Short mmCIF file of C-alpha atoms in Angstrom, two decimals:
data_model
loop_
_atom_site.label_atom_id
_atom_site.label_comp_id
_atom_site.label_asym_id
_atom_site.label_seq_id
_atom_site.Cartn_x
_atom_site.Cartn_y
_atom_site.Cartn_z
CA VAL A 181 -110.91 -18.75 -77.33
CA LEU A 182 -114.34 -19.13 -75.09
CA SER A 183 -116.39 -18.32 -78.44
CA ASN A 184 -115.91 -17.58 -82.13
CA GLU A 185 -118.30 -14.51 -83.71
CA ALA A 186 -121.00 -15.46 -80.33
CA GLU A 187 -124.36 -14.19 -80.80
CA PHE A 188 -127.15 -14.64 -78.12
CA LYS A 189 -130.46 -13.89 -78.76
CA ILE A 190 -132.38 -14.63 -75.97
CA SER A 191 -135.60 -14.42 -77.64
CA ASP A 192 -134.74 -18.17 -78.98
CA TYR A 193 -134.45 -19.48 -75.12
CA TYR A 194 -137.20 -17.37 -73.67
CA GLU A 195 -138.94 -20.49 -71.71
CA ALA A 196 -134.92 -20.68 -70.12
CA TYR A 197 -135.04 -18.08 -69.26
CA ALA A 198 -138.44 -16.40 -68.32
CA ASP A 199 -137.87 -16.64 -64.40
CA SER A 200 -134.59 -14.84 -64.57
CA TRP A 201 -135.99 -12.14 -66.55
CA HIS A 202 -138.97 -11.25 -64.22
CA GLU A 203 -136.39 -11.47 -61.60
CA TYR A 204 -134.42 -8.86 -63.34
CA LEU A 205 -137.08 -6.44 -64.12
CA LYS A 206 -138.52 -6.77 -60.57
CA ASN A 207 -134.77 -5.54 -59.66
CA GLU A 208 -134.52 -2.77 -62.50
CA TYR A 209 -138.08 -1.10 -61.46
CA HIS A 210 -137.61 -1.84 -57.52
CA ASN A 211 -140.12 -4.11 -57.51
CA ASP A 212 -142.82 -1.84 -58.12
CA ILE A 213 -145.04 -2.30 -61.58
CA THR A 214 -145.84 1.02 -61.57
CA TYR A 215 -142.55 1.84 -62.63
CA LEU A 216 -142.45 -0.69 -65.55
CA ASN A 217 -145.86 0.50 -66.71
CA GLN A 218 -144.25 4.26 -66.80
CA ALA A 219 -141.33 3.39 -68.83
CA TYR A 220 -142.81 0.89 -71.29
CA ARG A 221 -146.34 3.00 -71.43
CA THR A 222 -148.07 -0.25 -70.48
CA ASN A 223 -150.80 -1.43 -67.67
CA TYR A 224 -149.44 -4.31 -66.87
CA GLU A 225 -150.64 -6.22 -63.62
CA SER A 226 -147.77 -8.44 -62.45
CA PHE A 227 -144.25 -8.71 -63.74
CA ASP A 228 -144.83 -12.24 -64.78
CA GLU A 229 -146.88 -11.37 -67.68
CA ILE A 230 -144.07 -9.36 -69.60
CA ASP A 231 -142.34 -11.60 -72.09
CA ILE A 232 -139.09 -10.69 -73.73
CA TYR A 233 -140.28 -9.83 -77.09
CA TYR A 234 -140.20 -6.16 -78.18
CA THR A 235 -140.58 -4.32 -81.33
CA MET A 236 -137.99 -1.12 -82.35
CA SER A 237 -141.15 1.27 -81.48
CA ASP A 238 -140.70 -0.10 -77.42
CA ILE A 239 -137.76 1.77 -76.51
CA ALA A 240 -137.85 1.10 -72.67
CA LYS A 241 -138.62 -2.65 -73.50
CA TYR A 242 -135.52 -3.11 -75.79
CA LEU A 243 -133.01 -1.67 -73.52
CA ASP A 244 -133.88 -3.94 -70.76
CA VAL A 245 -134.12 -6.76 -73.01
CA THR A 246 -130.67 -5.64 -74.21
CA ASN A 247 -129.52 -4.98 -70.95
CA PHE A 248 -130.60 -8.47 -69.59
CA THR A 249 -129.38 -10.58 -72.90
CA THR A 250 -125.49 -8.95 -72.14
CA GLN A 251 -125.66 -10.15 -68.93
CA GLU A 252 -126.74 -13.44 -69.31
CA PHE A 253 -124.18 -13.78 -72.00
CA SER A 254 -121.28 -12.08 -69.86
CA ARG A 255 -122.15 -14.83 -66.89
CA TRP A 256 -122.23 -17.89 -69.28
CA HIS A 257 -118.92 -16.68 -70.20
CA LYS A 258 -117.53 -16.17 -66.83
CA TRP A 259 -118.85 -19.39 -65.99
CA MET A 260 -116.57 -20.87 -68.90
CA TYR A 261 -113.59 -18.76 -68.18
CA ASP A 262 -113.77 -19.99 -64.31
CA LEU A 263 -113.64 -23.79 -65.73
CA VAL A 264 -110.90 -23.15 -68.02
CA LYS A 265 -108.77 -21.12 -65.12
CA GLU A 266 -109.56 -24.37 -62.73
CA LEU A 267 -108.29 -26.79 -65.18
CA ALA A 268 -105.51 -24.69 -66.55
CA PRO A 269 -104.90 -21.45 -65.06
CA ASP A 270 -101.91 -20.20 -66.93
CA ILE A 271 -103.60 -20.02 -69.93
CA THR A 272 -104.98 -16.74 -71.61
CA VAL A 273 -108.36 -16.59 -72.16
CA THR A 274 -110.33 -13.97 -74.32
CA THR A 275 -113.14 -14.32 -76.98
CA LYS A 276 -113.15 -14.08 -80.87
CA ASN A 277 -115.60 -10.89 -81.35
CA MET A 278 -116.56 -9.38 -84.58
CA GLY A 279 -115.31 -5.82 -84.74
CA TYR A 280 -117.78 -3.31 -85.61
CA MET A 281 -117.43 0.40 -85.55
CA ASN A 282 -120.53 1.47 -87.44
CA ASP A 283 -123.53 2.66 -84.47
CA ILE A 284 -126.04 0.26 -86.33
CA TYR A 285 -123.70 -2.88 -85.78
CA GLN A 286 -122.29 -2.22 -82.78
CA ALA A 287 -126.26 -1.68 -81.21
CA GLY A 288 -126.59 -5.23 -83.01
CA LEU A 289 -123.89 -6.87 -81.08
CA LEU A 290 -125.35 -5.52 -77.65
CA ASN A 291 -128.79 -6.62 -78.65
CA LYS A 292 -126.65 -9.81 -79.46
CA GLY A 293 -125.58 -10.27 -76.14
CA MET A 294 -121.73 -8.82 -76.79
CA ASN A 295 -121.01 -6.29 -74.30
CA HIS A 296 -117.52 -5.69 -74.29
CA GLN A 297 -117.69 -3.53 -70.91
CA ASP A 298 -118.85 -6.70 -69.11
CA LEU A 299 -116.63 -9.25 -71.08
CA SER A 300 -113.43 -7.07 -69.75
CA GLU A 301 -113.85 -7.60 -66.16
CA PHE A 302 -112.77 -11.23 -66.55
CA LEU A 303 -111.22 -11.84 -69.50
CA ASP A 304 -107.24 -11.50 -70.19
CA VAL A 305 -106.87 -10.25 -73.10
CA ASN A 306 -108.86 -8.41 -75.94
CA GLY A 307 -109.57 -10.53 -78.65
CA CYS A 308 -111.37 -10.08 -81.85
CA ASP A 309 -112.45 -11.08 -85.49
CA ASP A 310 -112.05 -8.13 -87.93
CA ASP A 311 -111.00 -6.71 -91.18
CA ASN A 312 -109.04 -3.94 -93.27
CA TYR A 313 -109.87 -4.41 -96.67
CA LEU A 314 -107.93 -2.38 -99.39
CA THR A 315 -111.14 -1.70 -101.14
CA ARG A 316 -112.98 -0.17 -98.12
CA LEU A 317 -112.01 3.72 -99.86
CA LYS A 318 -114.77 5.32 -97.54
CA GLU A 319 -113.62 3.68 -93.96
CA PRO A 320 -109.76 2.75 -94.43
CA LEU A 321 -109.26 2.44 -90.55
CA VAL A 322 -111.96 0.80 -89.51
CA LYS A 323 -109.96 -2.16 -87.50
CA GLU A 324 -107.64 0.22 -86.33
CA TYR A 325 -110.91 2.22 -84.52
CA TRP A 326 -111.89 -0.95 -83.21
CA TYR A 327 -108.77 -1.85 -81.62
CA GLU A 328 -108.95 1.47 -79.90
CA TYR A 329 -112.52 0.76 -78.77
CA LEU A 330 -111.31 -2.25 -77.33
CA VAL A 331 -108.51 -1.01 -75.61
CA GLY A 332 -110.16 1.86 -74.18
CA ILE A 333 -112.08 -0.65 -72.22
CA GLN A 334 -109.42 -3.03 -71.27
CA ASN A 335 -106.00 -2.01 -71.49
CA THR A 336 -104.73 -5.45 -72.87
CA PRO A 337 -103.60 -6.32 -76.25
CA VAL A 338 -106.06 -7.31 -78.62
CA TYR A 339 -105.61 -10.66 -80.50
CA ASN A 340 -107.03 -10.74 -83.92
CA THR A 341 -107.10 -13.78 -84.69
CA GLU A 342 -109.44 -14.08 -87.78
CA ASP A 343 -107.59 -10.88 -89.37
CA HIS A 344 -109.35 -10.79 -92.94
CA VAL A 345 -107.03 -8.93 -95.28
CA ALA A 346 -109.43 -9.88 -98.38
CA TRP A 347 -112.90 -9.99 -99.15
CA ASP A 348 -113.19 -13.98 -98.29
CA TYR A 349 -116.54 -14.93 -100.06
CA ARG A 350 -114.52 -13.73 -103.73
CA LEU A 351 -111.59 -15.49 -102.96
CA VAL A 352 -113.66 -18.78 -102.07
CA TYR A 353 -115.92 -18.31 -105.19
CA PHE A 354 -112.98 -18.13 -107.59
CA GLU A 355 -111.35 -20.41 -105.82
CA PHE A 356 -114.24 -23.24 -106.29
CA ARG A 357 -115.59 -22.04 -109.46
CA PRO A 358 -112.39 -21.80 -112.09
CA ASP A 359 -114.82 -21.58 -114.83
CA ILE A 360 -115.93 -18.04 -113.92
CA HIS A 361 -112.30 -16.73 -114.75
CA ASN A 362 -112.63 -16.15 -118.61
#
């Protein structure tokens, strides 16, 4: 497992990625700042002026940052994958990603660098960390939807290596706080 519940908030590392970010923008907008200004509704004179920070009203910039983040995070996973395969070519390699089928969470995953379609190009199997709590009456098949999503991208088995069958925080809380059981 290359990463566990991995998230990559690229804005925390902007200085390290600034040059790559500017190159990404140049490629996306055919090295013409006019196209970017049209999309962003701005008046930049150079790609080098553009930072990676955005507000939710900056839709075009949000999409660019999200695409750049997933590209860089997938590249990092590919680098690790190649190292593992060099050392142990027969080992099965995956990641353990949170399973989210709610549109808001799925968008959040992309924003945090996890793009399963990119990862499926080199990972050996689908990996995840998901749940299917019996108390979830409104969405009883969430985990199965997530499995279908993963298999739809990469037709390999799904290994849920952290299968949550009960509300974790409640179990931990009660186990370590016997005084609350009265």
